Amino acid sequence: MASAAERWVEDQERLARPARVAWCDGTEGEAWRLLEIGMNEERLNGPVFLKLNHKSWPTAYLHHSDPTDVARTEHLTFVCHSTREASGPNNNWMEPAKAKKKMAKLSEGCMRGRTMYVIPYMMGQPDSPYAKACLMVTDSTYVAVSMRIMTRIGTPILEKLRNREDFIKGFHSVGDLDPNHRYIMHFPQESLVWSVGSGYGGNALLGKKCVSLRIASYLGLRQGWLAEHMVIMGIEDHRGNVTYVTAALPSACGKTNLAMMESALPEYRVWTLGDDIAWLNIGPDGRLWAINPEAGYFGVAPGTSMKTNPNMMRTIRRGAFNPTLFTNVGLNTDTNEPWWEGLDGPVPENMLDWQGRPWTPGSGAKAAHPNSRFTASIINSPMLSPEHNNPQGVPISAIIFGARRTRLIPLVMESFNWAHGVFLGARMGSETTAAATGQVGVVRRDPMAMRPFCGYNFADYWRHYLNVGNRLTRPPGIFSVNWFRVDENGKFMWPGFGDNMRVLKWIVDRVNGRVPARETPAGLVPRIQDLDLGGLNISEDKMERLFAVNMKEWKGEVDDIRDSLKPYGGRLPAEIREQLLKLERQVR
Ligand code: OXD
Ligand code: MN
C-alpha cells in the first residue's frame, strides 16, 4: 500500500501534470546531475545555472531570477487560519477554502512539460527530538539544488516519512512568474505551504521562512516551544568557556555578519550554529535549548567582504561540501567570477550586471541587485560550532533583540525581567532594507524581527513568549542591541562588525553575574568602565551618546509603539499593556 507521502505526491502530480516526476535521493551524484540539467535548461534570460570560475570559486554557479522576482513579497504572502483573528493583524488572511480554490486554479497543469522534483527533507538534525520531517514538490531545478544546500534531504529522510502522516507538506511552482499570479499561502492547521509564481529563495525554498518560521511558529504554540528569526552563536572566552546566545534582527541588518563575526577582542571567539532561524525548546533542566533547523546560508551578497565577514568569504569560496550558488550578482566577464558592490579589490573592467546587461561603474545602477544572494552549506564554515549537529541543541544564556535605528535606541540594553524583555521584543522597530519589496529606510515595527514570519496572531505569540518564560527555571537574559546609531553628521557612532564583540562580552559578563549595570528608564545599560574598549579609538563623549536615554525624545517613539499595538485590542496580554503604560508615564 502506498504511504501517505506517496499518496500526497500522486495528488500533486494529478494537479500539476508534470512531464516527469523525480524523487531526490540526496546523493552527491544527484547534485552534479541537477547542476548539469540546470546549465542546459534555458529559462528567462539564460541558463538556470552558469558555471563560474572553479579555480577561484570552487563549485560556484550563477543564477539569474526574473527581474520582477528578487525579494520576498509580503503583500502576496498569506496565513490562512480558519478565522482572521487567529492569523492576526500581522498577517494577510484569506478564508482557507477560498485560498485553496484560488491556488488549485493557479496550480492546475502548471508543471506541464517540466519535471516535478520531490524533495523529502528534514528541518533539524534527523535524530533530534526537535526536528521536523517535511516533503515538498517543485518544478524548479534551482530550488531543488538550493534545498539540498539549505536542508538535510534525501532517501534516509524518506524512510522517516514513510510511516507517518504528520509531515509538513509544500507545493511549489514558479508558475508563469507573473506577479499577478504570485501567492505564498500557508495553512498552519494542516502544516501545508502552497507557493506559486516566485522562484525567489524566501518564497520558494519552503524549508526556510514558510516552514521553519510561519508553520513552525504555530506548531510551537501548540507544542510549547518557539520558532524564531534568530542567529545562534557560541562565544568562547579566554578560559575556554562557551556561552551560547541567540539574536533576532530584521532581514538584511547584519545577522549573518554577527553570527560569523571575527572578534576584535583577541581572547574571545565566535562559534557559529546558525545565521537565520532558531527553534527554542524548554529542556528538562529548565533552560532554553536552541537548534538551527537549517543546514545552509542564504545570505545577502552586497557588502560581504574580507573586511565585513571574512568567515563567510572563506565559506563561499571553499566549495568542499555541496555547490555554492550566487543569485543576481554581477559577473566579471574577463575572469568568469561573481562580483557585487562591497567585494574586496578593484571594480572589474568588464562586467555584466545582475540582469546580464553590460555594466560600467558610471552607469549609475548597481551591478549586483541589492538583495542578491549566495547559498552555501554551513558545513563549509571555518568556525562551525562542534555542537551544530547535537540533537539536543545548545543551552541559551541570552536572547538579543537587535534593530537598525539611527536614533534613540542605545547600543546595548538589558531588560529588567522576562516580561520587560518580551516587551523590548514586541516594541522593536527597524529601518527597512532591500530584503522585502517596498520602500527602504523607513522605521517599521518588527516585533522580535518576526513581523513577516509569525504564523499566527502576534497577541497570542507574545502571550506564548510570556508563558515560555514562566516555565523556564533558568531563563536567559533578554537584551536589545543597536549598532546603527548616528551622530549629528549622520555618521555611525559605533564601528560595528568585529567590535560588536565588545558588546557581546558585556552581555556574557552580565549573564554570568560578573558586572553590575546602570539603570535607565528604558532598561539596564553598561557602565562605560565595564566595556572592553582597548584598541578602539572612540571618544568618551561618543560612548556616552551611544547609551543616552532621554525620555523627552521618546514621545514620537512611544506614540508609534502604542499605534502598532492598538490593532491587537483586548487580545494583547496584560503584561504587555502594563509595560506600555509604564513607558507612556515616562514620556509624559
Ligand atoms: C532572509 C530574510 O532571507 O530574512 O533571511 O529575508
Ligand atoms: Mn532572515
mmCIF file of N, CA, C and O in Angstrom, residues 336-420:
data_model
loop_
_atom_site.group_PDB
_atom_site.id
_atom_site.type_symbol
_atom_site.label_atom_id
_atom_site.label_comp_id
_atom_site.label_asym_id
_atom_site.label_seq_id
_atom_site.Cartn_x
_atom_site.Cartn_y
_atom_site.Cartn_z
ATOM 1 N N ASN A 336 35.274 35.357 -15.338
ATOM 2 C CA ASN A 336 34.129 34.480 -15.058
ATOM 3 C C ASN A 336 33.920 34.306 -13.541
ATOM 4 O O ASN A 336 33.643 33.218 -13.046
ATOM 5 N N GLU A 337 34.085 35.413 -12.818
ATOM 6 C CA GLU A 337 33.903 35.387 -11.360
ATOM 7 C C GLU A 337 32.703 36.244 -10.960
ATOM 8 O O GLU A 337 32.380 37.227 -11.647
ATOM 9 N N PRO A 338 32.082 35.910 -9.825
ATOM 10 C CA PRO A 338 30.965 36.729 -9.358
ATOM 11 C C PRO A 338 31.485 38.057 -8.822
ATOM 12 O O PRO A 338 32.631 38.143 -8.365
ATOM 13 N N TRP A 339 30.655 39.076 -8.837
ATOM 14 C CA TRP A 339 31.047 40.382 -8.274
ATOM 15 C C TRP A 339 29.823 41.080 -7.695
ATOM 16 O O TRP A 339 28.697 40.914 -8.191
ATOM 17 N N TRP A 340 30.054 41.811 -6.608
ATOM 18 C CA TRP A 340 28.980 42.619 -6.019
ATOM 19 C C TRP A 340 29.578 43.852 -5.367
ATOM 20 O O TRP A 340 30.778 43.897 -5.070
ATOM 21 N N GLU A 341 28.763 44.839 -5.148
ATOM 22 C CA GLU A 341 29.186 46.074 -4.505
ATOM 23 C C GLU A 341 29.697 45.740 -3.098
ATOM 24 O O GLU A 341 29.010 45.021 -2.355
ATOM 25 N N GLY A 342 30.881 46.244 -2.796
ATOM 26 C CA GLY A 342 31.445 45.995 -1.462
ATOM 27 C C GLY A 342 32.446 44.859 -1.445
ATOM 28 O O GLY A 342 33.150 44.667 -0.455
ATOM 29 N N LEU A 343 32.545 44.096 -2.533
ATOM 30 C CA LEU A 343 33.521 42.996 -2.580
ATOM 31 C C LEU A 343 34.932 43.596 -2.584
ATOM 32 O O LEU A 343 35.148 44.678 -3.139
ATOM 33 N N ASP A 344 35.894 42.866 -2.007
ATOM 34 C CA ASP A 344 37.273 43.367 -1.934
ATOM 35 C C ASP A 344 37.857 43.535 -3.345
ATOM 36 O O ASP A 344 37.464 42.833 -4.271
ATOM 37 N N GLY A 345 38.817 44.435 -3.458
ATOM 38 C CA GLY A 345 39.549 44.598 -4.721
ATOM 39 C C GLY A 345 38.903 45.624 -5.631
ATOM 40 O O GLY A 345 37.833 46.151 -5.345
ATOM 41 N N PRO A 346 39.622 45.886 -6.752
ATOM 42 C CA PRO A 346 39.105 46.924 -7.669
ATOM 43 C C PRO A 346 37.846 46.448 -8.400
ATOM 44 O O PRO A 346 37.607 45.247 -8.506
ATOM 45 N N VAL A 347 37.095 47.400 -8.891
ATOM 46 C CA VAL A 347 35.899 47.060 -9.682
ATOM 47 C C VAL A 347 36.377 46.512 -11.027
ATOM 48 O O VAL A 347 37.187 47.143 -11.702
ATOM 49 N N PRO A 348 35.934 45.334 -11.422
ATOM 50 C CA PRO A 348 36.394 44.756 -12.695
ATOM 51 C C PRO A 348 36.036 45.650 -13.878
ATOM 52 O O PRO A 348 35.050 46.383 -13.834
ATOM 53 N N GLU A 349 36.844 45.526 -14.926
ATOM 54 C CA GLU A 349 36.617 46.404 -16.081
ATOM 55 C C GLU A 349 35.456 45.960 -16.941
ATOM 56 O O GLU A 349 34.688 46.764 -17.445
ATOM 57 N N ASN A 350 35.347 44.654 -17.101
ATOM 58 C CA ASN A 350 34.299 44.150 -17.993
ATOM 59 C C ASN A 350 33.289 43.332 -17.207
ATOM 60 O O ASN A 350 33.619 42.266 -16.689
ATOM 61 N N MET A 351 32.100 43.874 -17.155
ATOM 62 C CA MET A 351 31.106 43.273 -16.257
ATOM 63 C C MET A 351 29.756 43.167 -16.936
ATOM 64 O O MET A 351 29.391 43.976 -17.780
ATOM 65 N N LEU A 352 29.006 42.160 -16.467
ATOM 66 C CA LEU A 352 27.570 42.117 -16.761
ATOM 67 C C LEU A 352 26.857 42.355 -15.441
ATOM 68 O O LEU A 352 27.325 41.894 -14.391
ATOM 69 N N ASP A 353 25.739 43.053 -15.482
ATOM 70 C CA ASP A 353 25.005 43.286 -14.233
ATOM 71 C C ASP A 353 24.112 42.089 -13.912
ATOM 72 O O ASP A 353 24.151 41.061 -14.600
ATOM 73 N N TRP A 354 23.300 42.222 -12.869
ATOM 74 C CA TRP A 354 22.510 41.078 -12.390
ATOM 75 C C TRP A 354 21.437 40.627 -13.385
ATOM 76 O O TRP A 354 20.881 39.551 -13.254
ATOM 77 N N GLN A 355 21.209 41.467 -14.406
ATOM 78 C CA GLN A 355 20.268 41.046 -15.447
ATOM 79 C C GLN A 355 20.988 40.628 -16.723
ATOM 80 O O GLN A 355 20.367 40.469 -17.766
ATOM 81 N N GLY A 356 22.330 40.496 -16.632
ATOM 82 C CA GLY A 356 23.099 40.042 -17.788
ATOM 83 C C GLY A 356 23.370 41.124 -18.811
ATOM 84 O O GLY A 356 23.727 40.838 -19.953
ATOM 85 N N ARG A 357 23.237 42.404 -18.394
ATOM 86 C CA ARG A 357 23.487 43.505 -19.317
ATOM 87 C C ARG A 357 24.879 44.095 -19.067
ATOM 88 O O ARG A 357 25.324 44.135 -17.913
ATOM 89 N N PRO A 358 25.571 44.584 -20.119
ATOM 90 C CA PRO A 358 26.889 45.203 -19.904
ATOM 91 C C PRO A 358 26.776 46.315 -18.873
ATOM 92 O O PRO A 358 25.792 47.064 -18.862
ATOM 93 N N TRP A 359 27.789 46.406 -18.014
ATOM 94 C CA TRP A 359 27.717 47.359 -16.894
ATOM 95 C C TRP A 359 29.065 48.056 -16.704
ATOM 96 O O TRP A 359 30.120 47.431 -16.815
ATOM 97 N N THR A 360 29.015 49.352 -16.418
ATOM 98 C CA THR A 360 30.235 50.086 -16.027
ATOM 99 C C THR A 360 29.907 50.883 -14.764
ATOM 100 O O THR A 360 28.734 51.211 -14.529
ATOM 101 N N PRO A 361 30.936 51.208 -13.941
ATOM 102 C CA PRO A 361 30.668 51.927 -12.692
ATOM 103 C C PRO A 361 29.893 53.213 -12.935
ATOM 104 O O PRO A 361 29.098 53.636 -12.107
ATOM 105 N N GLY A 362 30.104 53.833 -14.122
ATOM 106 C CA GLY A 362 29.441 55.110 -14.409
ATOM 107 C C GLY A 362 27.965 54.962 -14.743
ATOM 108 O O GLY A 362 27.259 55.964 -14.873
ATOM 109 N N SER A 363 27.497 53.733 -14.886
ATOM 110 C CA SER A 363 26.117 53.568 -15.373
ATOM 111 C C SER A 363 25.061 53.924 -14.320
ATOM 112 O O SER A 363 23.872 53.908 -14.612
ATOM 113 N N GLY A 364 25.491 54.210 -13.116
ATOM 114 C CA GLY A 364 24.544 54.675 -12.098
ATOM 115 C C GLY A 364 23.898 53.549 -11.324
ATOM 116 O O GLY A 364 23.933 53.537 -10.112
ATOM 117 N N ALA A 365 23.377 52.566 -11.986
ATOM 118 C CA ALA A 365 22.697 51.455 -11.293
ATOM 119 C C ALA A 365 23.730 50.519 -10.664
ATOM 120 O O ALA A 365 24.923 50.609 -10.934
ATOM 121 N N LYS A 366 23.240 49.633 -9.807
ATOM 122 C CA LYS A 366 24.134 48.662 -9.154
ATOM 123 C C LYS A 366 24.377 47.478 -10.103
ATOM 124 O O LYS A 366 23.470 47.084 -10.846
ATOM 125 N N ALA A 367 25.573 46.908 -10.012
ATOM 126 C CA ALA A 367 25.860 45.712 -10.817
ATOM 127 C C ALA A 367 25.136 44.504 -10.224
ATOM 128 O O ALA A 367 24.547 43.699 -10.939
ATOM 129 N N ALA A 368 25.207 44.377 -8.906
ATOM 130 C CA ALA A 368 24.503 43.274 -8.228
ATOM 131 C C ALA A 368 23.201 43.841 -7.676
ATOM 132 O O ALA A 368 23.173 44.982 -7.195
ATOM 133 N N HIS A 369 22.138 43.064 -7.727
ATOM 134 C CA HIS A 369 20.898 43.531 -7.105
ATOM 135 C C HIS A 369 21.140 43.691 -5.595
ATOM 136 O O HIS A 369 21.835 42.867 -4.991
ATOM 137 N N PRO A 370 20.596 44.757 -4.960
ATOM 138 C CA PRO A 370 20.851 44.953 -3.520
ATOM 139 C C PRO A 370 20.438 43.745 -2.665
ATOM 140 O O PRO A 370 20.954 43.549 -1.581
ATOM 141 N N ASN A 371 19.526 42.938 -3.161
ATOM 142 C CA ASN A 371 19.143 41.732 -2.419
ATOM 143 C C ASN A 371 19.669 40.472 -3.114
ATOM 144 O O ASN A 371 19.082 39.406 -3.005
ATOM 145 N N SER A 372 20.786 40.623 -3.854
ATOM 146 C CA SER A 372 21.379 39.422 -4.466
ATOM 147 C C SER A 372 21.944 38.549 -3.348
ATOM 148 O O SER A 372 22.314 39.035 -2.281
ATOM 149 N N ARG A 373 22.023 37.253 -3.616
ATOM 150 C CA ARG A 373 22.284 36.309 -2.525
ATOM 151 C C ARG A 373 23.325 35.264 -2.884
ATOM 152 O O ARG A 373 23.572 34.993 -4.054
ATOM 153 N N PHE A 374 23.881 34.642 -1.847
ATOM 154 C CA PHE A 374 24.650 33.403 -2.010
ATOM 155 C C PHE A 374 23.951 32.317 -1.211
ATOM 156 O O PHE A 374 23.288 32.598 -0.212
ATOM 157 N N THR A 375 24.055 31.107 -1.703
ATOM 158 C CA THR A 375 23.506 29.953 -0.987
ATOM 159 C C THR A 375 24.674 28.998 -0.784
ATOM 160 O O THR A 375 25.307 28.580 -1.764
ATOM 161 N N ALA A 376 24.992 28.697 0.472
ATOM 162 C CA ALA A 376 26.190 27.891 0.745
ATOM 163 C C ALA A 376 25.947 26.995 1.950
ATOM 164 O O ALA A 376 25.199 27.348 2.858
ATOM 165 N N SER A 377 26.605 25.849 1.933
ATOM 166 C CA SER A 377 26.444 24.895 3.032
ATOM 167 C C SER A 377 27.113 25.409 4.305
ATOM 168 O O SER A 377 28.242 25.913 4.260
ATOM 169 N N ILE A 378 26.447 25.228 5.415
ATOM 170 C CA ILE A 378 27.020 25.656 6.703
ATOM 171 C C ILE A 378 28.256 24.818 7.053
ATOM 172 O O ILE A 378 29.147 25.277 7.771
ATOM 173 N N ILE A 379 28.305 23.618 6.499
ATOM 174 C CA ILE A 379 29.443 22.721 6.759
ATOM 175 C C ILE A 379 30.758 23.364 6.298
ATOM 176 O O ILE A 379 31.820 23.054 6.812
ATOM 177 N N ASN A 380 30.677 24.245 5.315
ATOM 178 C CA ASN A 380 31.892 24.878 4.802
ATOM 179 C C ASN A 380 32.400 26.029 5.683
ATOM 180 O O ASN A 380 33.444 26.599 5.388
ATOM 181 N N SER A 381 31.686 26.370 6.770
ATOM 182 C CA SER A 381 32.142 27.478 7.624
ATOM 183 C C SER A 381 33.371 27.074 8.411
ATOM 184 O O SER A 381 33.374 26.029 9.050
ATOM 185 N N PRO A 382 34.392 27.937 8.409
ATOM 186 C CA PRO A 382 35.601 27.603 9.168
ATOM 187 C C PRO A 382 35.376 27.650 10.678
ATOM 188 O O PRO A 382 36.173 27.129 11.432
ATOM 189 N N MET A 383 34.279 28.280 11.118
ATOM 190 C CA MET A 383 34.069 28.427 12.559
ATOM 191 C C MET A 383 32.770 27.765 12.999
ATOM 192 O O MET A 383 32.139 28.212 13.946
ATOM 193 N N LEU A 384 32.451 26.690 12.285
ATOM 194 C CA LEU A 384 31.235 25.953 12.626
ATOM 195 C C LEU A 384 31.376 25.353 14.021
ATOM 196 O O LEU A 384 32.397 24.723 14.338
ATOM 197 N N SER A 385 30.369 25.540 14.848
ATOM 198 C CA SER A 385 30.434 25.013 16.206
ATOM 199 C C SER A 385 30.454 23.489 16.193
ATOM 200 O O SER A 385 29.706 22.866 15.446
ATOM 201 N N PRO A 386 31.296 22.885 17.049
ATOM 202 C CA PRO A 386 31.297 21.418 17.145
ATOM 203 C C PRO A 386 29.931 20.893 17.597
ATOM 204 O O PRO A 386 29.643 19.717 17.448
ATOM 205 N N GLU A 387 29.103 21.781 18.121
ATOM 206 C CA GLU A 387 27.779 21.362 18.620
ATOM 207 C C GLU A 387 26.687 21.465 17.559
ATOM 208 O O GLU A 387 25.525 21.235 17.855
ATOM 209 N N HIS A 388 27.046 21.829 16.320
ATOM 210 C CA HIS A 388 25.980 22.157 15.356
ATOM 211 C C HIS A 388 25.070 20.974 15.059
ATOM 212 O O HIS A 388 23.931 21.153 14.685
ATOM 213 N N ASN A 389 25.594 19.781 15.204
ATOM 214 C CA ASN A 389 24.768 18.596 14.914
ATOM 215 C C ASN A 389 24.229 17.942 16.177
ATOM 216 O O ASN A 389 23.672 16.846 16.116
ATOM 217 N N ASN A 390 24.426 18.564 17.318
ATOM 218 C CA ASN A 390 23.951 17.977 18.578
ATOM 219 C C ASN A 390 22.417 17.948 18.560
ATOM 220 O O ASN A 390 21.773 18.986 18.468
ATOM 221 N N PRO A 391 21.828 16.754 18.653
ATOM 222 C CA PRO A 391 20.364 16.660 18.552
ATOM 223 C C PRO A 391 19.631 17.464 19.626
ATOM 224 O O PRO A 391 18.507 17.909 19.410
ATOM 225 N N GLN A 392 20.274 17.684 20.785
ATOM 226 C CA GLN A 392 19.627 18.439 21.864
ATOM 227 C C GLN A 392 19.755 19.943 21.654
ATOM 228 O O GLN A 392 19.048 20.725 22.274
ATOM 229 N N GLY A 393 20.706 20.359 20.815
ATOM 230 C CA GLY A 393 20.978 21.780 20.630
ATOM 231 C C GLY A 393 21.942 22.287 21.680
ATOM 232 O O GLY A 393 22.712 21.516 22.260
ATOM 233 N N VAL A 394 21.902 23.594 21.925
ATOM 234 C CA VAL A 394 22.798 24.220 22.908
ATOM 235 C C VAL A 394 21.976 25.050 23.892
ATOM 236 O O VAL A 394 20.936 25.602 23.532
ATOM 237 N N PRO A 395 22.430 25.147 25.159
ATOM 238 C CA PRO A 395 21.671 25.910 26.162
ATOM 239 C C PRO A 395 21.913 27.414 26.000
ATOM 240 O O PRO A 395 23.056 27.847 25.896
ATOM 241 N N ILE A 396 20.838 28.174 25.992
ATOM 242 C CA ILE A 396 20.929 29.608 25.679
ATOM 243 C C ILE A 396 20.959 30.456 26.954
ATOM 244 O O ILE A 396 20.075 30.346 27.809
ATOM 245 N N SER A 397 21.981 31.323 27.057
ATOM 246 C CA SER A 397 22.116 32.201 28.230
ATOM 247 C C SER A 397 21.565 33.590 27.990
ATOM 248 O O SER A 397 21.271 34.318 28.934
ATOM 249 N N ALA A 398 21.496 34.014 26.721
ATOM 250 C CA ALA A 398 20.982 35.364 26.423
ATOM 251 C C ALA A 398 20.240 35.368 25.094
ATOM 252 O O ALA A 398 20.657 34.716 24.143
ATOM 253 N N ILE A 399 19.134 36.109 25.090
ATOM 254 C CA ILE A 399 18.399 36.392 23.854
ATOM 255 C C ILE A 399 18.634 37.865 23.549
ATOM 256 O O ILE A 399 18.470 38.708 24.438
ATOM 257 N N ILE A 400 19.018 38.159 22.314
ATOM 258 C CA ILE A 400 19.306 39.549 21.940
ATOM 259 C C ILE A 400 18.332 39.974 20.845
ATOM 260 O O ILE A 400 18.177 39.268 19.849
ATOM 261 N N PHE A 401 17.684 41.114 21.058
ATOM 262 C CA PHE A 401 16.849 41.694 20.007
ATOM 263 C C PHE A 401 17.600 42.889 19.440
ATOM 264 O O PHE A 401 17.957 43.806 20.186
ATOM 265 N N GLY A 402 17.829 42.869 18.124
ATOM 266 C CA GLY A 402 18.587 43.972 17.515
ATOM 267 C C GLY A 402 17.788 44.627 16.416
ATOM 268 O O GLY A 402 16.895 44.012 15.836
ATOM 269 N N ALA A 403 18.089 45.877 16.149
ATOM 270 C CA ALA A 403 17.380 46.569 15.083
ATOM 271 C C ALA A 403 18.277 47.646 14.510
ATOM 272 O O ALA A 403 19.307 47.994 15.096
ATOM 273 N N ARG A 404 17.885 48.147 13.358
ATOM 274 C CA ARG A 404 18.613 49.216 12.691
ATOM 275 C C ARG A 404 17.902 50.521 13.025
ATOM 276 O O ARG A 404 16.839 50.816 12.501
ATOM 277 N N ARG A 405 18.489 51.305 13.987
ATOM 278 C CA ARG A 405 17.862 52.562 14.402
ATOM 279 C C ARG A 405 18.924 53.647 14.458
ATOM 280 O O ARG A 405 19.898 53.508 15.207
ATOM 281 N N THR A 406 18.735 54.702 13.693
ATOM 282 C CA THR A 406 19.737 55.762 13.689
ATOM 283 C C THR A 406 19.618 56.665 14.921
ATOM 284 O O THR A 406 20.531 57.402 15.242
ATOM 285 N N ARG A 407 18.468 56.612 15.594
ATOM 286 C CA ARG A 407 18.252 57.486 16.752
ATOM 287 C C ARG A 407 17.736 56.696 17.963
ATOM 288 O O ARG A 407 17.292 55.563 17.822
ATOM 289 N N LEU A 408 17.744 57.271 19.103
ATOM 290 C CA LEU A 408 17.068 56.840 20.340
ATOM 291 C C LEU A 408 17.566 55.561 21.010
ATOM 292 O O LEU A 408 17.782 55.538 22.197
ATOM 293 N N ILE A 409 17.708 54.489 20.258
ATOM 294 C CA ILE A 409 17.916 53.192 20.910
ATOM 295 C C ILE A 409 19.399 52.991 21.251
ATOM 296 O O ILE A 409 20.265 53.077 20.371
ATOM 297 N N PRO A 410 19.712 52.715 22.544
ATOM 298 C CA PRO A 410 21.112 52.573 22.971
ATOM 299 C C PRO A 410 21.829 51.394 22.299
ATOM 300 O O PRO A 410 21.177 50.470 21.823
ATOM 301 N N LEU A 411 23.134 51.478 22.315
ATOM 302 C CA LEU A 411 23.968 50.415 21.731
ATOM 303 C C LEU A 411 23.608 49.048 22.310
ATOM 304 O O LEU A 411 23.484 48.062 21.590
ATOM 305 N N VAL A 412 23.467 48.985 23.633
ATOM 306 C CA VAL A 412 23.017 47.730 24.257
ATOM 307 C C VAL A 412 22.233 48.064 25.527
ATOM 308 O O VAL A 412 22.519 49.051 26.216
ATOM 309 N N MET A 413 21.262 47.224 25.785
ATOM 310 C CA MET A 413 20.397 47.455 26.949
ATOM 311 C C MET A 413 19.911 46.078 27.418
ATOM 312 O O MET A 413 19.616 45.211 26.594
ATOM 313 N N GLU A 414 19.841 45.908 28.723
ATOM 314 C CA GLU A 414 19.322 44.640 29.259
ATOM 315 C C GLU A 414 17.932 44.880 29.837
ATOM 316 O O GLU A 414 17.660 45.942 30.418
ATOM 317 N N SER A 415 17.060 43.921 29.681
ATOM 318 C CA SER A 415 15.705 44.079 30.219
ATOM 319 C C SER A 415 15.724 43.886 31.732
ATOM 320 O O SER A 415 16.612 43.230 32.284
ATOM 321 N N PHE A 416 14.706 44.471 32.409
ATOM 322 C CA PHE A 416 14.622 44.341 33.870
ATOM 323 C C PHE A 416 14.229 42.917 34.272
ATOM 324 O O PHE A 416 14.599 42.427 35.326
ATOM 325 N N ASN A 417 13.425 42.275 33.425
ATOM 326 C CA ASN A 417 12.955 40.915 33.715
ATOM 327 C C ASN A 417 12.383 40.329 32.426
ATOM 328 O O ASN A 417 12.413 40.974 31.382
ATOM 329 N N TRP A 418 11.834 39.120 32.494
ATOM 330 C CA TRP A 418 11.367 38.436 31.285
ATOM 331 C C TRP A 418 10.241 39.229 30.597
ATOM 332 O O TRP A 418 10.267 39.444 29.385
ATOM 333 N N ALA A 419 9.250 39.687 31.379
ATOM 334 C CA ALA A 419 8.110 40.396 30.771
ATOM 335 C C ALA A 419 8.591 41.675 30.083
ATOM 336 O O ALA A 419 8.163 41.999 28.972
ATOM 337 N N HIS A 420 9.503 42.388 30.728
ATOM 338 C CA HIS A 420 10.058 43.595 30.112
ATOM 339 C C HIS A 420 10.844 43.229 28.854
ATOM 340 O O HIS A 420 10.792 43.929 27.834
#
